[in-house]
Structures are given as C-alpha cells and as structure tokens.
C-alpha cells in the first residue's frame, strides 16, 4: 500500500487514526488538518506514530536559532538570537505562522520565569533581560516577506504583553544589509524600545564584557564560558541551526495576498519600472501566474518611462521561465547602483496563451536612523 489517501492498509489506517488523536491540541493551528497533510508526516517516519508526532512538534524547536545562556553583571538573563544560519522559508514550509508565534511566547514566558527565579536567588528585583542579536550572515533570504511579517507580529506581541521586559539589546557583526532589515521592523517598536538598541562596531566583544562577566559569556563571543564538552558556542543552550531538510516540508508554498494583477498578452512582454535613487536599496518581489509558466528577469536602464527592448538594457538577473502557476516565485536584489530597474515578464514564446500575473513588488530602503556605533552603553 502506498500510504496515501485511498490506498491505506489496515495498520496504516490505524496509525493515521492514532496520530490524529495524539495531536488534537495542535491540530487547529497546523497549515492543514486533512488526511493528505497528516499522512505526509506518517510516511516520512514509516508510519511510526510516536516518531511522526515528535517530528511534527519539534521542527520549530529544532530549526529556530537562539537560546538563554548566562546572566549579565546585574543578574539579568541573557538571550541570544543567531540570525545568519536560520532558514526562514524552510521553517515556513514546515510549520505554521501560529507555531512561530507560540514558540516565541513560550520563550518570553520562560525568560519571565527566570527573572522571577533570579529575584529570589539574589534577594532583589530582576525584571528585564539583555538580548544579543548575532546578525553575521544576514542575507536576502531573511528579508522574505512572510517571515518579516510574522516577525513583526512577534515584536508587536512582545511590546503589548511584556512591557519593559527588555533592558538592552546589542546587535553584533552587522552587515551592510542590516539597515534595510531593521527598517522593515522598526515601526513595530516603540521609541523607548528603539532607544535600548545598540548596533556595535568592531569592538563589540569589549562592550559585551563590560556588561557580562567573562565567566558568563560564551567563548565565541569573547568570554570563557563553554559547554561541559568544551564547545565554545554553548550549543546545549544556544541553538546554532542550519537549513531545514525538505523531508520536513508539509507544503510547497506559502499563501500570499498579492497587490496587483496584469495580463501579459500572447507573444508579448510587460515591463515594470522601479527607480532606485541611491545604492543599498533592496528590490523584493513575489508573483504567481495562472494556467502556465512565465518568463521573468530583471534589467537596468538609465531613464524611467522610456521603453526599451530587453537586448537594449543591462541584464541584472538572467531572464528564465518559471513554473509560477504551480509554485509562486519570490526573490530579491540588492541594488548596488542607482538607476531604473525593470522587472520584465516575458510571454514572447507563447503564441496561443495570454498569462495573468498576480504580483507584489517593494523597494526596501535602508533605515535612515541607526543606533550609534558604540563603545559602551549604560
């Protein structure tokens, strides 16, 4: 038996029934509740119900980075987020948005409980935490719109339900792309919270040591703390994740609400112009076609409004055909130079069929206000 709907053996059917019963608490929050969806998890673990349940419940825990490790010099818990290796799209193809939000709420509740325990241990009130954002390796994949939107919801939840829970936040190893990323989420933060964020420069280890004793700071961040086995990354406390294996995927795309629709006639193309005034901006797009594939590429020209053939423009991203009628396409581009960037939908190869394209395109600007590169924060 194939283990698919309509082709289940008696033991497979029984396993499906047991699996559904065991996950009733999280079933309403999953991307889908039908048998087709649940059987994907069972087939991935050879219909072992216990392993399938563990796989379903732990994908978020296993592939979300970060963790609590040590205390600052005032006794507050220190939380680390390690952004670079995280795989936002893989996570969203493997779990639901509600899973992310619930996971972060659990983290917040755990940190609040740890503050209470520290208050008892130290005999004085501990009510806020220090956060360290390691953004080394921050890339365009982290600016994927569904992930940014969900992260914004998480920040809003934090602001609304845990007032003054943040003492300070240090951003370390920030690449050139960081101002663009910060600008996408800064509006979710109140001014008081934004004032607690410090983007550190090359002397970030020195600054961290002024706030965290070397015995409480992992070796990889300039301290002396290791795991019992000598691991300088303290991976038993701070998750350093990697790409989510496709075997965990439970869907092939994330539902998107598009802002615009166009029809590309048979044998023709459509061009969308976006003027970039200064380098460092990011062009981000998502699109889907109806009925058949569509060609797509990005070009650069000097003036807005003038129509040019593809051969007359500089090709920035190679034009190729995408099966966006099956799986929506998304992408982004860091614009290294000013000019007019042209997103070109190509249907010149189709002599019979027009294509309807739903799309969203955004120009992401760097944050004009950045926390100062600082040597110390009180």
mmCIF file of C-alpha atoms in Angstrom:
data_model
loop_
_atom_site.group_PDB
_atom_site.id
_atom_site.type_symbol
_atom_site.label_atom_id
_atom_site.label_comp_id
_atom_site.label_asym_id
_atom_site.label_seq_id
_atom_site.Cartn_x
_atom_site.Cartn_y
_atom_site.Cartn_z
ATOM 1 C CA UNK A 1 0.000 0.000 0.000
ATOM 2 C CA UNK A 2 1.298 3.467 -0.918
ATOM 3 C CA UNK A 3 0.292 5.088 2.367
ATOM 4 C CA UNK A 4 -1.748 7.756 0.595
ATOM 5 C CA UNK A 5 -5.419 8.613 0.879
ATOM 6 C CA UNK A 6 -7.455 5.816 -0.694
ATOM 7 C CA UNK A 7 -4.556 3.354 -0.565
ATOM 8 C CA UNK A 8 -4.039 2.545 3.124
ATOM 9 C CA UNK A 9 -3.540 -0.837 4.710
ATOM 10 C CA UNK A 10 -5.317 -1.650 7.988
ATOM 11 C CA UNK A 11 -2.251 -0.823 10.109
ATOM 12 C CA UNK A 12 -1.659 2.402 8.195
ATOM 13 C CA UNK A 13 -5.273 3.457 8.706
ATOM 14 C CA UNK A 14 -4.989 2.680 12.409
ATOM 15 C CA UNK A 15 -1.759 4.708 12.634
ATOM 16 C CA UNK A 16 -3.483 7.672 10.978
ATOM 17 C CA UNK A 17 -6.344 7.488 13.493
ATOM 18 C CA UNK A 18 -3.899 7.344 16.426
ATOM 19 C CA UNK A 19 -1.780 10.169 15.020
ATOM 20 C CA UNK A 20 -4.774 12.454 14.643
ATOM 21 C CA UNK A 21 -5.922 11.678 18.203
ATOM 22 C CA UNK A 22 -2.470 12.409 19.694
ATOM 23 C CA UNK A 23 -2.100 15.842 18.091
ATOM 24 C CA UNK A 24 -5.568 17.227 18.826
ATOM 25 C CA UNK A 25 -4.056 20.054 20.902
ATOM 26 C CA UNK A 26 -2.076 21.479 17.970
ATOM 27 C CA UNK A 27 -4.226 20.315 15.052
ATOM 28 C CA UNK A 28 -6.241 23.579 14.711
ATOM 29 C CA UNK A 29 -3.000 25.555 14.363
ATOM 30 C CA UNK A 30 -1.456 23.417 11.604
ATOM 31 C CA UNK A 31 -1.390 24.575 7.962
ATOM 32 C CA UNK A 32 -3.964 21.870 7.142
ATOM 33 C CA UNK A 33 -5.988 19.272 9.045
ATOM 34 C CA UNK A 34 -6.926 16.805 6.309
ATOM 35 C CA UNK A 35 -5.610 13.252 5.933
ATOM 36 C CA UNK A 36 -3.380 14.144 2.953
ATOM 37 C CA UNK A 37 -1.417 16.512 5.206
ATOM 38 C CA UNK A 38 -1.124 14.137 8.176
ATOM 39 C CA UNK A 39 -0.090 11.206 6.008
ATOM 40 C CA UNK A 40 2.959 13.136 4.785
ATOM 41 C CA UNK A 41 4.318 13.113 8.341
ATOM 42 C CA UNK A 42 3.483 9.430 8.806
ATOM 43 C CA UNK A 43 5.103 8.381 5.511
ATOM 44 C CA UNK A 44 8.245 10.343 6.425
ATOM 45 C CA UNK A 45 8.610 8.158 9.547
ATOM 46 C CA UNK A 46 7.371 4.858 8.098
ATOM 47 C CA UNK A 47 4.059 5.157 9.958
ATOM 48 C CA UNK A 48 5.735 5.203 13.347
ATOM 49 C CA UNK A 49 3.170 7.330 15.218
ATOM 50 C CA UNK A 50 5.488 8.370 18.040
ATOM 51 C CA UNK A 51 8.284 9.487 15.700
ATOM 52 C CA UNK A 52 5.823 11.287 13.432
ATOM 53 C CA UNK A 53 4.407 13.216 16.376
ATOM 54 C CA UNK A 54 7.876 14.139 17.595
ATOM 55 C CA UNK A 55 8.851 15.315 14.119
ATOM 56 C CA UNK A 56 5.737 17.467 13.821
ATOM 57 C CA UNK A 57 6.114 19.059 17.248
ATOM 58 C CA UNK A 58 9.873 19.638 17.177
ATOM 59 C CA UNK A 59 10.545 21.156 13.768
ATOM 60 C CA UNK A 60 10.210 24.673 15.196
ATOM 61 C CA UNK A 61 12.310 23.915 18.266
ATOM 62 C CA UNK A 62 14.987 22.201 16.199
ATOM 63 C CA UNK A 63 15.427 24.814 13.486
ATOM 64 C CA UNK A 64 14.793 28.085 15.328
ATOM 65 C CA UNK A 65 18.063 29.595 16.482
ATOM 66 C CA UNK A 66 18.977 31.163 19.801
ATOM 67 C CA UNK A 67 18.566 30.488 23.478
ATOM 68 C CA UNK A 68 19.205 31.720 27.001
ATOM 69 C CA UNK A 69 22.778 31.478 28.217
ATOM 70 C CA UNK A 70 24.175 33.073 31.368
ATOM 71 C CA UNK A 71 23.433 36.343 33.147
ATOM 72 C CA UNK A 72 24.655 39.907 32.851
ATOM 73 C CA UNK A 73 26.567 41.655 35.630
ATOM 74 C CA UNK A 74 23.304 42.750 37.256
ATOM 75 C CA UNK A 75 21.899 39.216 37.306
ATOM 76 C CA UNK A 76 19.512 39.531 34.384
ATOM 77 C CA UNK A 77 19.161 36.584 31.970
ATOM 78 C CA UNK A 78 20.922 36.942 28.614
ATOM 79 C CA UNK A 79 19.140 35.766 25.457
ATOM 80 C CA UNK A 80 20.948 35.184 22.150
ATOM 81 C CA UNK A 81 19.460 35.178 18.659
ATOM 82 C CA UNK A 82 21.721 33.785 15.935
ATOM 83 C CA UNK A 83 20.239 35.015 12.679
ATOM 84 C CA UNK A 84 22.638 34.069 9.875
ATOM 85 C CA UNK A 85 22.215 30.280 9.618
ATOM 86 C CA UNK A 86 18.440 30.369 10.049
ATOM 87 C CA UNK A 87 16.297 29.188 7.111
ATOM 88 C CA UNK A 88 13.079 31.282 7.144
ATOM 89 C CA UNK A 89 11.485 29.780 4.057
ATOM 90 C CA UNK A 90 12.261 26.213 5.114
ATOM 91 C CA UNK A 91 10.674 26.866 8.502
ATOM 92 C CA UNK A 92 7.517 28.319 6.962
ATOM 93 C CA UNK A 93 7.204 25.382 4.579
ATOM 94 C CA UNK A 94 7.455 23.035 7.562
ATOM 95 C CA UNK A 95 5.228 24.718 10.139
ATOM 96 C CA UNK A 96 2.539 27.355 10.518
ATOM 97 C CA UNK A 97 2.801 31.009 11.484
ATOM 98 C CA UNK A 98 0.986 30.204 14.721
ATOM 99 C CA UNK A 99 3.755 27.742 15.588
ATOM 100 C CA UNK A 100 6.358 30.518 15.397
ATOM 101 C CA UNK A 101 4.332 32.937 17.473
ATOM 102 C CA UNK A 102 3.529 30.322 20.123
ATOM 103 C CA UNK A 103 7.192 29.298 20.273
ATOM 104 C CA UNK A 104 8.292 32.889 20.894
ATOM 105 C CA UNK A 105 5.600 33.383 23.524
ATOM 106 C CA UNK A 106 6.938 30.277 25.309
ATOM 107 C CA UNK A 107 10.425 31.812 25.198
ATOM 108 C CA UNK A 108 9.102 35.054 26.690
ATOM 109 C CA UNK A 109 7.287 33.193 29.457
ATOM 110 C CA UNK A 110 10.407 31.153 30.208
ATOM 111 C CA UNK A 111 12.517 34.320 30.447
ATOM 112 C CA UNK A 112 9.922 35.964 32.707
ATOM 113 C CA UNK A 113 10.020 32.911 34.974
ATOM 114 C CA UNK A 114 13.822 33.036 35.010
ATOM 115 C CA UNK A 115 13.690 36.704 36.062
ATOM 116 C CA UNK A 116 11.445 35.714 38.968
ATOM 117 C CA UNK A 117 13.839 32.936 39.982
ATOM 118 C CA UNK A 118 16.777 35.332 39.809
ATOM 119 C CA UNK A 119 14.894 37.777 42.028
ATOM 120 C CA UNK A 120 14.538 35.026 44.657
ATOM 121 C CA UNK A 121 18.175 33.940 44.320
ATOM 122 C CA UNK A 122 19.612 37.451 44.555
ATOM 123 C CA UNK A 123 17.139 38.921 47.000
ATOM 124 C CA UNK A 124 16.375 41.889 44.730
ATOM 125 C CA UNK A 125 14.064 42.574 41.845
ATOM 126 C CA UNK A 126 15.158 41.300 38.417
ATOM 127 C CA UNK A 127 12.529 42.156 35.807
ATOM 128 C CA UNK A 128 14.280 42.608 32.450
ATOM 129 C CA UNK A 129 16.687 40.793 30.138
ATOM 130 C CA UNK A 130 19.708 41.550 27.981
ATOM 131 C CA UNK A 131 19.498 40.406 24.367
ATOM 132 C CA UNK A 132 22.319 39.835 21.885
ATOM 133 C CA UNK A 133 21.486 39.676 18.177
ATOM 134 C CA UNK A 134 24.252 37.982 16.211
ATOM 135 C CA UNK A 135 23.419 39.035 12.635
ATOM 136 C CA UNK A 136 26.534 37.736 10.916
ATOM 137 C CA UNK A 137 25.395 36.168 7.643
ATOM 138 C CA UNK A 138 22.182 38.217 7.436
ATOM 139 C CA UNK A 139 21.146 37.948 3.792
ATOM 140 C CA UNK A 140 18.343 38.498 1.334
ATOM 141 C CA UNK A 141 16.738 35.197 2.362
ATOM 142 C CA UNK A 142 15.999 36.759 5.750
ATOM 143 C CA UNK A 143 14.020 39.586 4.100
ATOM 144 C CA UNK A 144 11.427 37.140 2.743
ATOM 145 C CA UNK A 145 8.108 38.921 3.252
ATOM 146 C CA UNK A 146 6.095 36.179 5.066
ATOM 147 C CA UNK A 147 8.916 35.811 7.590
ATOM 148 C CA UNK A 148 9.311 39.565 8.133
ATOM 149 C CA UNK A 149 5.544 39.989 8.581
ATOM 150 C CA UNK A 150 5.433 37.222 11.181
ATOM 151 C CA UNK A 151 8.475 38.608 12.987
ATOM 152 C CA UNK A 152 6.685 41.936 13.126
ATOM 153 C CA UNK A 153 3.690 40.277 14.776
ATOM 154 C CA UNK A 154 6.015 38.679 17.323
ATOM 155 C CA UNK A 155 7.610 42.044 18.117
ATOM 156 C CA UNK A 156 4.169 43.612 18.498
ATOM 157 C CA UNK A 157 3.129 40.818 20.860
ATOM 158 C CA UNK A 158 6.294 41.386 22.887
ATOM 159 C CA UNK A 159 5.632 45.127 23.069
ATOM 160 C CA UNK A 160 1.972 44.666 24.052
ATOM 161 C CA UNK A 161 2.354 41.916 26.642
ATOM 162 C CA UNK A 162 5.839 42.264 28.160
ATOM 163 C CA UNK A 163 6.313 45.991 28.861
ATOM 164 C CA UNK A 164 9.804 46.988 29.985
ATOM 165 C CA UNK A 165 10.957 43.356 29.805
ATOM 166 C CA UNK A 166 13.939 44.405 27.655
ATOM 167 C CA UNK A 167 16.849 46.069 29.445
ATOM 168 C CA UNK A 168 19.125 46.401 26.440
ATOM 169 C CA UNK A 169 19.723 44.791 23.044
ATOM 170 C CA UNK A 170 23.141 44.570 21.397
ATOM 171 C CA UNK A 171 23.383 43.951 17.647
ATOM 172 C CA UNK A 172 26.765 42.489 16.733
ATOM 173 C CA UNK A 173 28.547 41.714 13.451
ATOM 174 C CA UNK A 174 26.003 43.709 11.431
ATOM 175 C CA UNK A 175 26.500 43.536 7.621
ATOM 176 C CA UNK A 176 25.630 46.287 5.140
ATOM 177 C CA UNK A 177 22.147 44.826 4.706
ATOM 178 C CA UNK A 178 21.232 45.312 8.369
ATOM 179 C CA UNK A 179 19.847 48.888 7.994
ATOM 180 C CA UNK A 180 17.385 47.609 5.376
ATOM 181 C CA UNK A 181 16.282 44.731 7.616
ATOM 182 C CA UNK A 182 15.905 46.989 10.651
ATOM 183 C CA UNK A 183 13.831 49.464 8.701
ATOM 184 C CA UNK A 184 11.302 46.706 7.961
ATOM 185 C CA UNK A 185 10.580 46.072 11.640
ATOM 186 C CA UNK A 186 11.417 49.312 13.459
ATOM 187 C CA UNK A 187 7.822 50.604 13.196
ATOM 188 C CA UNK A 188 6.690 47.688 15.371
ATOM 189 C CA UNK A 189 8.862 49.015 18.203
ATOM 190 C CA UNK A 190 8.012 51.959 20.447
ATOM 191 C CA UNK A 191 10.543 54.759 20.760
ATOM 192 C CA UNK A 192 11.539 53.631 24.252
ATOM 193 C CA UNK A 193 12.438 50.164 22.942
ATOM 194 C CA UNK A 194 14.351 51.578 19.972
ATOM 195 C CA UNK A 195 16.472 53.629 22.365
ATOM 196 C CA UNK A 196 17.600 50.395 24.041
ATOM 197 C CA UNK A 197 19.097 49.010 20.818
ATOM 198 C CA UNK A 198 22.815 49.479 20.231
ATOM 199 C CA UNK A 199 24.494 48.455 16.972
ATOM 200 C CA UNK A 200 28.055 47.659 17.994
ATOM 201 C CA UNK A 201 31.149 48.112 15.879
ATOM 202 C CA UNK A 202 34.426 46.223 15.702
ATOM 203 C CA UNK A 203 34.923 46.422 19.485
ATOM 204 C CA UNK A 204 31.703 44.501 20.221
ATOM 205 C CA UNK A 205 33.472 41.896 22.397
ATOM 206 C CA UNK A 206 34.856 44.625 24.619
ATOM 207 C CA UNK A 207 31.399 46.143 25.037
ATOM 208 C CA UNK A 208 29.782 42.800 25.862
ATOM 209 C CA UNK A 209 32.402 42.141 28.543
ATOM 210 C CA UNK A 210 31.551 45.449 30.218
ATOM 211 C CA UNK A 211 28.009 44.176 30.703
ATOM 212 C CA UNK A 212 28.550 40.401 31.037
ATOM 213 C CA UNK A 213 31.254 38.729 33.131
ATOM 214 C CA UNK A 214 33.649 36.589 31.081
ATOM 215 C CA UNK A 215 32.596 33.508 33.064
ATOM 216 C CA UNK A 216 29.010 34.070 31.867
ATOM 217 C CA UNK A 217 29.840 34.918 28.253
ATOM 218 C CA UNK A 218 30.434 32.110 25.688
ATOM 219 C CA UNK A 219 33.942 31.837 24.277
ATOM 220 C CA UNK A 220 32.703 32.547 20.765
ATOM 221 C CA UNK A 221 31.505 35.949 21.996
ATOM 222 C CA UNK A 222 34.712 36.847 23.825
ATOM 223 C CA UNK A 223 34.200 35.200 27.213
ATOM 224 C CA UNK A 224 35.313 31.967 28.887
ATOM 225 C CA UNK A 225 32.042 30.036 29.103
ATOM 226 C CA UNK A 226 31.831 26.674 27.299
ATOM 227 C CA UNK A 227 29.601 23.640 27.332
ATOM 228 C CA UNK A 228 30.747 20.735 29.538
ATOM 229 C CA UNK A 229 32.334 19.156 26.451
ATOM 230 C CA UNK A 230 34.301 22.356 25.739
ATOM 231 C CA UNK A 231 32.073 23.626 22.924
ATOM 232 C CA UNK A 232 32.802 27.390 22.665
ATOM 233 C CA UNK A 233 29.384 28.025 21.075
ATOM 234 C CA UNK A 234 27.496 26.565 24.079
ATOM 235 C CA UNK A 235 25.187 24.697 21.717
ATOM 236 C CA UNK A 236 23.353 22.928 24.534
ATOM 237 C CA UNK A 237 21.941 26.349 25.442
ATOM 238 C CA UNK A 238 22.138 28.384 22.224
ATOM 239 C CA UNK A 239 20.818 26.720 19.079
ATOM 240 C CA UNK A 240 23.015 27.268 16.015
ATOM 241 C CA UNK A 241 20.765 25.922 13.299
ATOM 242 C CA UNK A 242 21.066 25.105 9.607
ATOM 243 C CA UNK A 243 18.772 24.638 6.603
ATOM 244 C CA UNK A 244 15.541 22.734 7.213
ATOM 245 C CA UNK A 245 15.668 19.430 5.280
ATOM 246 C CA UNK A 246 12.992 19.175 2.564
ATOM 247 C CA UNK A 247 11.782 15.984 4.244
ATOM 248 C CA UNK A 248 10.205 18.244 6.892
ATOM 249 C CA UNK A 249 8.238 20.273 4.337
ATOM 250 C CA UNK A 250 4.489 19.924 4.606
ATOM 251 C CA UNK A 251 3.634 22.308 1.744
ATOM 252 C CA UNK A 252 5.342 23.683 -1.335
ATOM 253 C CA UNK A 253 4.487 27.365 -0.897
ATOM 254 C CA UNK A 254 3.093 29.940 1.486
ATOM 255 C CA UNK A 255 -0.202 31.627 0.626
ATOM 256 C CA UNK A 256 0.330 35.249 -0.404
ATOM 257 C CA UNK A 257 -2.117 38.122 -0.937
ATOM 258 C CA UNK A 258 -0.873 39.999 -4.000
ATOM 259 C CA UNK A 259 -1.312 43.717 -4.526
ATOM 260 C CA UNK A 260 -1.526 43.917 -8.339
ATOM 261 C CA UNK A 261 -2.601 41.919 -11.402
ATOM 262 C CA UNK A 262 -1.608 42.311 -15.047
ATOM 263 C CA UNK A 263 -2.234 40.325 -18.204
ATOM 264 C CA UNK A 264 0.699 39.617 -20.484
ATOM 265 C CA UNK A 265 -0.648 39.070 -23.999
ATOM 266 C CA UNK A 266 0.457 36.106 -26.077
ATOM 267 C CA UNK A 267 3.721 36.743 -27.870
ATOM 268 C CA UNK A 268 4.483 39.870 -25.832
ATOM 269 C CA UNK A 269 6.056 41.086 -22.575
ATOM 270 C CA UNK A 270 5.273 43.520 -19.757
ATOM 271 C CA UNK A 271 7.793 45.773 -18.005
ATOM 272 C CA UNK A 272 7.560 47.296 -14.525
ATOM 273 C CA UNK A 273 9.883 50.219 -13.786
ATOM 274 C CA UNK A 274 11.286 50.967 -10.319
ATOM 275 C CA UNK A 275 13.569 53.953 -9.865
ATOM 276 C CA UNK A 276 16.345 53.461 -7.308
ATOM 277 C CA UNK A 277 17.874 56.762 -6.213
ATOM 278 C CA UNK A 278 20.768 55.532 -4.097
ATOM 279 C CA UNK A 279 22.719 52.266 -3.641
ATOM 280 C CA UNK A 280 21.901 49.789 -0.887
ATOM 281 C CA UNK A 281 18.158 49.609 -1.513
ATOM 282 C CA UNK A 282 16.598 46.155 -1.890
ATOM 283 C CA UNK A 283 14.068 45.278 -4.577
ATOM 284 C CA UNK A 284 11.768 42.472 -3.399
ATOM 285 C CA UNK A 285 9.128 40.680 -5.477
ATOM 286 C CA UNK A 286 6.595 37.860 -5.349
ATOM 287 C CA UNK A 287 4.461 36.668 -8.239
ATOM 288 C CA UNK A 288 2.234 33.864 -9.470
ATOM 289 C CA UNK A 289 0.883 33.106 -12.931
ATOM 290 C CA UNK A 290 -2.386 31.447 -13.890
ATOM 291 C CA UNK A 291 -2.559 28.421 -16.144
ATOM 292 C CA UNK A 292 1.033 28.198 -17.357
ATOM 293 C CA UNK A 293 4.601 29.348 -16.795
ATOM 294 C CA UNK A 294 6.002 32.858 -17.387
ATOM 295 C CA UNK A 295 9.427 34.269 -18.146
ATOM 296 C CA UNK A 296 10.946 36.709 -15.661
ATOM 297 C CA UNK A 297 14.137 38.736 -15.463
ATOM 298 C CA UNK A 298 15.484 41.996 -14.030
ATOM 299 C CA UNK A 299 17.160 44.661 -16.169
ATOM 300 C CA UNK A 300 18.700 48.096 -15.656
ATOM 301 C CA UNK A 301 18.240 51.211 -17.770
ATOM 302 C CA UNK A 302 19.071 54.902 -17.381
ATOM 303 C CA UNK A 303 15.705 56.696 -17.637
ATOM 304 C CA UNK A 304 12.265 55.978 -16.255
ATOM 305 C CA UNK A 305 9.362 55.960 -18.687
ATOM 306 C CA UNK A 306 11.278 55.104 -21.841
ATOM 307 C CA UNK A 307 10.519 51.668 -23.222
ATOM 308 C CA UNK A 308 13.497 49.573 -24.307
ATOM 309 C CA UNK A 309 13.888 46.084 -25.668
ATOM 310 C CA UNK A 310 15.493 43.548 -23.360
ATOM 311 C CA UNK A 311 18.542 43.470 -25.629
ATOM 312 C CA UNK A 312 18.976 47.236 -25.160
ATOM 313 C CA UNK A 313 19.140 47.048 -21.350
ATOM 314 C CA UNK A 314 21.696 45.660 -18.922
ATOM 315 C CA UNK A 315 20.601 42.234 -17.692
ATOM 316 C CA UNK A 316 20.915 42.144 -13.893
ATOM 317 C CA UNK A 317 19.127 38.840 -13.239
ATOM 318 C CA UNK A 318 19.046 36.355 -16.076
ATOM 319 C CA UNK A 319 15.620 36.022 -17.681
ATOM 320 C CA UNK A 320 14.224 32.493 -17.423
ATOM 321 C CA UNK A 321 10.905 30.692 -17.357
ATOM 322 C CA UNK A 322 9.288 29.895 -14.002
ATOM 323 C CA UNK A 323 6.508 27.408 -13.235
ATOM 324 C CA UNK A 324 4.838 30.042 -11.080
ATOM 325 C CA UNK A 325 1.422 28.589 -11.914
ATOM 326 C CA UNK A 326 2.431 25.611 -9.754
ATOM 327 C CA UNK A 327 4.623 27.267 -7.088
ATOM 328 C CA UNK A 328 4.634 31.065 -6.611
ATOM 329 C CA UNK A 329 8.009 32.683 -7.205
ATOM 330 C CA UNK A 330 9.753 35.204 -4.967
ATOM 331 C CA UNK A 331 13.112 36.894 -4.921
ATOM 332 C CA UNK A 332 15.080 39.996 -4.048
ATOM 333 C CA UNK A 333 18.010 42.034 -5.278
ATOM 334 C CA UNK A 334 20.364 44.440 -3.545
ATOM 335 C CA UNK A 335 20.656 47.426 -5.887
ATOM 336 C CA UNK A 336 24.352 48.284 -5.941
ATOM 337 C CA UNK A 337 23.906 51.363 -8.121
ATOM 338 C CA UNK A 338 21.194 53.949 -8.807
ATOM 339 C CA UNK A 339 19.065 53.670 -11.910
ATOM 340 C CA UNK A 340 15.774 52.343 -13.203
ATOM 341 C CA UNK A 341 15.375 48.630 -12.504
ATOM 342 C CA UNK A 342 12.974 46.858 -14.848
ATOM 343 C CA UNK A 343 11.086 43.725 -13.837
ATOM 344 C CA UNK A 344 10.174 42.086 -17.129
ATOM 345 C CA UNK A 345 7.511 39.398 -17.509
ATOM 346 C CA UNK A 346 8.203 37.563 -20.766
ATOM 347 C CA UNK A 347 5.478 35.751 -22.704
ATOM 348 C CA UNK A 348 7.025 36.166 -26.155
ATOM 349 C CA UNK A 349 7.480 32.412 -26.500
ATOM 350 C CA UNK A 350 3.742 31.712 -26.144
ATOM 351 C CA UNK A 351 1.881 32.106 -29.447
ATOM 352 C CA UNK A 352 -1.526 30.955 -28.189
ATOM 353 C CA UNK A 353 -1.968 31.834 -24.491
ATOM 354 C CA UNK A 354 -2.048 35.116 -22.581
ATOM 355 C CA UNK A 355 -0.870 34.963 -18.953
ATOM 356 C CA UNK A 356 -2.461 36.634 -15.945
ATOM 357 C CA UNK A 357 0.146 37.600 -13.350
ATOM 358 C CA UNK A 358 -0.543 38.465 -9.715
ATOM 359 C CA UNK A 359 2.373 40.238 -8.084
ATOM 360 C CA UNK A 360 3.723 42.385 -5.270
ATOM 361 C CA UNK A 361 6.908 44.436 -5.640
ATOM 362 C CA UNK A 362 8.527 46.536 -2.915
ATOM 363 C CA UNK A 363 11.523 48.832 -2.710
ATOM 364 C CA UNK A 364 13.087 48.410 0.736
ATOM 365 C CA UNK A 365 15.038 51.423 1.958
ATOM 366 C CA UNK A 366 17.881 51.407 4.481
ATOM 367 C CA UNK A 367 16.973 52.780 7.875
ATOM 368 C CA UNK A 368 17.846 56.463 7.952
ATOM 369 C CA UNK A 369 18.282 56.348 11.734
ATOM 370 C CA UNK A 370 20.699 53.808 13.146
ATOM 371 C CA UNK A 371 21.707 53.371 16.746
ATOM 372 C CA UNK A 372 25.220 54.796 17.001
ATOM 373 C CA UNK A 373 28.194 52.503 16.744
ATOM 374 C CA UNK A 374 29.004 52.473 20.414
ATOM 375 C CA UNK A 375 31.878 51.590 22.683
ATOM 376 C CA UNK A 376 29.713 51.378 25.770
ATOM 377 C CA UNK A 377 26.099 51.657 26.850
ATOM 378 C CA UNK A 378 24.993 52.263 30.388
#
